[in-house]
């Protein structure tokens, strides 16, 4: 699957889907702005985001034209007025007159040559007890008032004013209009959280300064105030350190990059060198650019793990002191800094230069995913543990982080680390960024440490956005728009004294599988707007119906901004549930398939295919549809293996979106009792739920997962049941190739003691036939069915110390 090129209009999307699905459209494709813009009053089209504290719409309009004047009453207000003037000039061609009224007592006395004091946008800095980032915005038919007690408050007011203008204002091309209408409104607004951040990984794939500046612009537009710059990792060192030039000479370069997912059992590489780093002059330029947009830049320099690029440049700082390479794959690696005095002296030099470049009060040191094997093998570390009374490798990590914290404290900075830094004892004054879930933030806040909530399940925008098989490659997981929007950062049962330590929320864009700017845009938008509302708006102000009702207009604005947003929220999702049958245990249970879209106004269509393993149910080839396109109206009862192909259609008709597939298999084992010799690590319920996952993107939640253990499962049919076929789904085969089982054998029994072998797949058979293993045998009658699938185990790859075996279904006929 390749990422669609610039989607400035739906034509690109329609053509791509029509080619892949063979869809016939009743009408030609239209521009997205035409398709999505409904005939509504202007203020109903403009759902502001993030939602302000109070909004009162007025039935009047301000006409913004070439005669509109800007006034300001302070240096700070002047800065914002000039910023807005610069912003509107490309599209409007207007060059507003800017008037300093700081010496005037009555701002209403500003008049034009005809004595008229209207047609003015007033930028005023006023004294108040409001929060620093608060603002007041009022639009009448005569005048626009924008007031705040700080420059940043005025700046955020301007971001709202941008949204009140038609979406065309975002284009950098001139538009010939005599005037631009701004809807009457009165807004009082301020943010919920002080920390509203977004992260960018430039280590896995390097992004140039121009992209980084655009990224900062996007954060400012969404009223985010923190940019976390992930500058170092195993795959590349991206920041110039003058005292250690080899960091960028060697560490910023890797020979090639893995193609496909890093855990593929048959890894391929692109044979293309990847390199890049930021000079200190470029970093100063970016920091100044961000400051002008009220975005704080927090550097992340990862230690003690994720340091392969550092150790490739300076191997003497590892415990084994052997040469390593900048890593060409993604994941977690054993390379780790050794906790010697030489290492801490080296880190002192690095952090001194970093502190001088970044005025932020924070430095992020990573601290996550540290494999401690090299420490345990090190004589030096064993001696250190005795000297420092350290009883575990986790306490060694705590010792390391505390030493780094002391270095950072001496630089008048505060350490931020991922939640693993709590293991073994937390460093004094450290701020915890809770990424593995919410528990890290909860634990830190209860210990009176500040915390930033960044749980990957809700804030990592490198996950898949829909279940469409046309989604571009992502790391894994499922994070649709509504799931982002519904996230609540402060647990309801967290005591108030602890809740005050939740500083805010942090999103992340990791770039293992995001190589280009257009792909990054696709992953960010519109989910960034949902995350912005999580950060800015209070829970009682959030409303999914209001927010989703404005998505179409928001996507249009993104397009005028030249962005490549995702339309995944319009894709339909199909789900299946078991329908309980009667007492006849020998009958296959039925399934009920339902379809829905996050945006409820969409029209859903589907057609059906025969799955690749179910030829006996139909004479038609599985490549040909069993049914033609038909509208979805209510839940569908399914009595035979079926693949559903699902698309959605815009309300005006014509345009189809997405390509979601769901393969379901009603069979005799649905709802039956199943027992395991080794319980799966997760996903027990996926074994007999009737849903196949081989045609889905990779999501661990679609599978029962066994790590370094065999699948050895026994199904109890309650009474003797005639069986002749077992089908197993063993990996997705779509976006991530997993390890098939080494050997599979099927047994039958009536007493669960004496077992008769019914079918056997060798290693060669399993490797050849996955992702769906289809085993047929002569019809037999048994009460118990036993399935044994051998895990390949004994991994020689440190990337995968425990080999996973993924099973998504055991289908019995």
PDB file of N, CA and C in Angstrom, residues 64 165 167 239 386 588:
ATOM      1  N   UNK A  64     -14.597  42.214   6.803  1.00  0.00           N
ATOM      2  CA  UNK A  64     -13.158  42.479   6.779  1.00  0.00           C
ATOM      3  C   UNK A  64     -12.761  42.800   5.338  1.00  0.00           C
ATOM      4  N   UNK A 165     -12.658  33.158  10.099  1.00  0.00           N
ATOM      5  CA  UNK A 165     -12.577  33.527   8.691  1.00  0.00           C
ATOM      6  C   UNK A 165     -12.842  32.301   7.828  1.00  0.00           C
ATOM      7  N   UNK A 167     -12.369  29.257   5.242  1.00  0.00           N
ATOM      8  CA  UNK A 167     -11.199  28.378   5.157  1.00  0.00           C
ATOM      9  C   UNK A 167     -10.211  28.829   4.096  1.00  0.00           C
ATOM     10  N   UNK A 239      21.735  15.865  16.656  1.00  0.00           N
ATOM     11  CA  UNK A 239      22.064  17.189  17.191  1.00  0.00           C
ATOM     12  C   UNK A 239      23.573  17.345  17.241  1.00  0.00           C
ATOM     13  N   UNK A 386      27.624  -3.687  44.470  1.00  0.00           N
ATOM     14  CA  UNK A 386      28.074  -3.946  45.842  1.00  0.00           C
ATOM     15  C   UNK A 386      28.432  -2.641  46.562  1.00  0.00           C
ATOM     16  N   UNK A 588     -23.515 -25.463  14.103  1.00  0.00           N
ATOM     17  CA  UNK A 588     -22.630 -24.296  14.163  1.00  0.00           C
ATOM     18  C   UNK A 588     -23.408 -23.085  14.644  1.00  0.00           C
TER      19      UNK A 588
END
